XYZ file of C-alpha atoms in Angstrom:
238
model
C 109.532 133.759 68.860
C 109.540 136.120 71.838
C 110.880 136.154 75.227
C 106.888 135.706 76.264
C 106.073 133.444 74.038
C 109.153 131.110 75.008
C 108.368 131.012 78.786
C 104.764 130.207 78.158
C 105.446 127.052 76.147
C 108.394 126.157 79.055
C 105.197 126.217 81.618
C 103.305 124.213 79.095
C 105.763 121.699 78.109
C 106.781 121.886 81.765
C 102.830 121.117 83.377
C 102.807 118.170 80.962
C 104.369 115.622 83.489
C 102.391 116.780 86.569
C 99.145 116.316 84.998
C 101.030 112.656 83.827
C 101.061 112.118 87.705
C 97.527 113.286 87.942
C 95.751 111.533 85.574
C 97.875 108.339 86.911
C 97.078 108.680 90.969
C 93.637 109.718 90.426
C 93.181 106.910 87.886
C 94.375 103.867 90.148
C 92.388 105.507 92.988
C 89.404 105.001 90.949
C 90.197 101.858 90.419
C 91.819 100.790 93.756
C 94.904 99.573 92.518
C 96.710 102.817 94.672
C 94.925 101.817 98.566
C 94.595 104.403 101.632
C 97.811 105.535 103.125
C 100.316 104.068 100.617
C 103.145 106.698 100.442
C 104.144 108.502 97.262
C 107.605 108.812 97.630
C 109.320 111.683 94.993
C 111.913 110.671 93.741
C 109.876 106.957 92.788
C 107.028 109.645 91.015
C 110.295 111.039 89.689
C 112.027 108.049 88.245
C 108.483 106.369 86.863
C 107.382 109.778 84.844
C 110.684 110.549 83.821
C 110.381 114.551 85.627
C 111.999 116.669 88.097
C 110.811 116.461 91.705
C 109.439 119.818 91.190
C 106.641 118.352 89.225
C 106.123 115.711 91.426
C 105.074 118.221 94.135
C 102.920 120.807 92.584
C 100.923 117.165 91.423
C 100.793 116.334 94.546
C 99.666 119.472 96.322
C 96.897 119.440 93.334
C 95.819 116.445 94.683
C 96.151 117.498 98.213
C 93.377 120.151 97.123
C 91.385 117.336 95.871
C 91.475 115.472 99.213
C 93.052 111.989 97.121
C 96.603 112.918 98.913
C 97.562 113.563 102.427
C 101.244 115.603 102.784
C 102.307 114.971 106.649
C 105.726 117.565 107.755
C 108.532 115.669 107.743
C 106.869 112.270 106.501
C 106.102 113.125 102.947
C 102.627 112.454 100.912
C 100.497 109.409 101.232
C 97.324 108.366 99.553
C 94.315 109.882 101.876
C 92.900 107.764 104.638
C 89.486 108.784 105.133
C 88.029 108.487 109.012
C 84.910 106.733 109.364
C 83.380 110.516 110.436
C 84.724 111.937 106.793
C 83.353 108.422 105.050
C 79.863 109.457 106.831
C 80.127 113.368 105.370
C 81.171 112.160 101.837
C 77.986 109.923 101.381
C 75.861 112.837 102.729
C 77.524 115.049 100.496
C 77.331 112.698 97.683
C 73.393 112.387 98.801
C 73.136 115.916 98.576
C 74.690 116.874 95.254
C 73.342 113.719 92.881
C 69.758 114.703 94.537
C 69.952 118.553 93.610
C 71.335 116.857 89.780
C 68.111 114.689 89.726
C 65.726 117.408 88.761
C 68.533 118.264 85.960
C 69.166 115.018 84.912
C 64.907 114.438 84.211
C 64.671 117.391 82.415
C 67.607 117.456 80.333
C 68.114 113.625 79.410
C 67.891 112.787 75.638
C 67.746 109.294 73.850
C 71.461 109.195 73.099
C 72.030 109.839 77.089
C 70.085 106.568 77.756
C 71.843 104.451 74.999
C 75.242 105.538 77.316
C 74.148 104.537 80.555
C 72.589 101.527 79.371
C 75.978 100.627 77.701
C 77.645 101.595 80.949
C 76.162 99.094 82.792
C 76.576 95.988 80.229
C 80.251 96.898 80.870
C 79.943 97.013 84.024
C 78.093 94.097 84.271
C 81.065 92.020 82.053
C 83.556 93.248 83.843
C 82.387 92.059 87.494
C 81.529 88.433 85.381
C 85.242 88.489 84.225
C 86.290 88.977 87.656
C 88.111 92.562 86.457
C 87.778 94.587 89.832
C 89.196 97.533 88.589
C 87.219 97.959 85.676
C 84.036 97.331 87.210
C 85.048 100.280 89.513
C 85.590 102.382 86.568
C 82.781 101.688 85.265
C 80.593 102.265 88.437
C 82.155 105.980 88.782
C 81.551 106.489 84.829
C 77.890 105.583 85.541
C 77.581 107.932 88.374
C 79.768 110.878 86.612
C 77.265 110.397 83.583
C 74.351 111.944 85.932
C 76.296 115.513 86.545
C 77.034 115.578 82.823
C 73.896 115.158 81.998
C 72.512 117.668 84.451
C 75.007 120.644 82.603
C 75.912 121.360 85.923
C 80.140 121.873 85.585
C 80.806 123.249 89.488
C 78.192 119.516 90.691
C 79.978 118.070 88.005
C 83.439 118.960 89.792
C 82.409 117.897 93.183
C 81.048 114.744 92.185
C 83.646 113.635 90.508
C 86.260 114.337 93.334
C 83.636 112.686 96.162
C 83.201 109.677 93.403
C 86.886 109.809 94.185
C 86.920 109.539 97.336
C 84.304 107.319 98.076
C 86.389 104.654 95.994
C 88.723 105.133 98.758
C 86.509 104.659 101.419
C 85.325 101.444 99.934
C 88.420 100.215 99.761
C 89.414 100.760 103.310
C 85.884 99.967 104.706
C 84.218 97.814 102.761
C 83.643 93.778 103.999
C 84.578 92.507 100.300
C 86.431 95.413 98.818
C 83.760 95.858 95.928
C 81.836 98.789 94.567
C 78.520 96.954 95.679
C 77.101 98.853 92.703
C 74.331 96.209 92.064
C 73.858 95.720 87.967
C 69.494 96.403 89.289
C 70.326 99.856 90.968
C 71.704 101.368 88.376
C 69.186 100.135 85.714
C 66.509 101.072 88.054
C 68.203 104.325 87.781
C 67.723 104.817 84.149
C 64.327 103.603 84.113
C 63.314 106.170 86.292
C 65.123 108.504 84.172
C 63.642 107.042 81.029
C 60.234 107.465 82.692
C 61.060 111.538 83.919
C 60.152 110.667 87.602
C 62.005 112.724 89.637
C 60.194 111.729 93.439
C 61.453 107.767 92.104
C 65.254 108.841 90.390
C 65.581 110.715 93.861
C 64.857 108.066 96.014
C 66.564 105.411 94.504
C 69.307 107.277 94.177
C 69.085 107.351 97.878
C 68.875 103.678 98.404
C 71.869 102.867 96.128
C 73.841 105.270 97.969
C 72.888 103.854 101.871
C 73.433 100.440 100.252
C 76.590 101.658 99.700
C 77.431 103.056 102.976
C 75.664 100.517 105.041
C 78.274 97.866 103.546
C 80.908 99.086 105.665
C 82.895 97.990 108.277
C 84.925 100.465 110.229
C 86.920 97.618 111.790
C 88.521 96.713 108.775
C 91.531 98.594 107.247
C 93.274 97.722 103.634
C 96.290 97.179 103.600
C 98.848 97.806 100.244
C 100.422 94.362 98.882
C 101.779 96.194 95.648
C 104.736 98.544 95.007
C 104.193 101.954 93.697
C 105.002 100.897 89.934
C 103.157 98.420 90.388
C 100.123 99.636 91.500
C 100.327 102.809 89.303
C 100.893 100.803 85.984
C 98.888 97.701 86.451
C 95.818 97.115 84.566
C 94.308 94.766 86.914
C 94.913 93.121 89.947
């Protein structure tokens, strides 16, 4: 093998772990099991994926990019605490992008697509009667992500998924009862506009469902993490 061909594989055996670390914050994120402003100490990412502490970093400047992590001089990296003015721009943003994926979504839609979203929310729906917050949250974001895909729209596609992100977080620092508040009827009324190609009725409850959203928070209330890192980063409920 050549001296090329070596040092590629080290950077791909060697990006392995920090997309470990990746796929790990941004997944408890989505599912609020990693809160606003809990810290994400090194050498703890170190120790739990088994990787140098330069691997730990560039995963966490990735998700600096993606606004999930904060990295304050001298205090280290913490999971992002959205302000109530940056909760207000992410649901406008988020208003703005799954509107523009609407007229997409109508014309591009197939059966299978509608079997998906349907299934989607019967999960959804058994997970919040089971009492399984963070799958319910999953879910929610997997019914929501299922609209850019559909739309064949991969830079949409990329924002959504990162404001889905963050809007997690904002609901878990903001909202009264810590929930998605995705109502099972909003997103079935969803796909029966979709099902029905009306764009003027997809685009305005798509609307509603997101201000019913936003207009369940409380910018008095803050979260606060009861959970240690491992914990929080390995459970699969809480």
């Amino acid at each position: 093998m050549t001296k090329s061909k070596l040092k590629k594989l080290a950077l791909e055996v060697d990006e392995i772990p920090e997309q470990a670390i990746i796929s790990s914050i941004t997944a408890a994120v989505s599912e609020q099991r990693l809160p606003a402003g809990t810290k994400l100490g090194e050498q703890m990412l170190s120790d739990l994926f088994n990787c140098n502490r330069a691997n730990v970093r560039r995963a966490l400047s990735t998700l600096a990019t993606m606004h999930v992590v904060q990295l304050q001089p001298n205090r280290g990296a913490f999971v992002s605490t959205p302000s109530p003015k940056e909760a207000g721009d992410v649901f406008e943003a988020r208003r703005t992008i799954e509107r523009k994926l609407a007229c997409s979504v109508i014309e591009n839609a197939g059966a299978e697509d509608i079997i998906n979203m349907r299934a989607t929310i019967t999960a959804e729906a058994e997970a919040r009667a089971l009492g399984d917050k963070p799958a319910e949250l999953r879910l929610s974001r997997e019914f929501h992500m299922h609209l850019a895909t559909i739309a064949n729209n991969q830079v949409l596609e990329k924002f959504l998924s990162e404001l889905t992100l963050r809007t997690t977080l904002i609901i878990g620092l903001y909202n009264k009862i810590g929930s998605s508040n995705c109502a099972e009827d909003e997103h079935l009324g969803i796909v029966k506009a979709i099902e029905a190609r009306d764009e003027a009725q997809l685009i305005f409850l798509i609307d509603q469902h997101l201000n019913h959203l936003e207009s369940g928070l409380d910018f008095q209330r803050t979260a606060q993490p009861f959970y240690s890192l491992s914990e929080q980063l390995t459970a699969t409920h809480i």
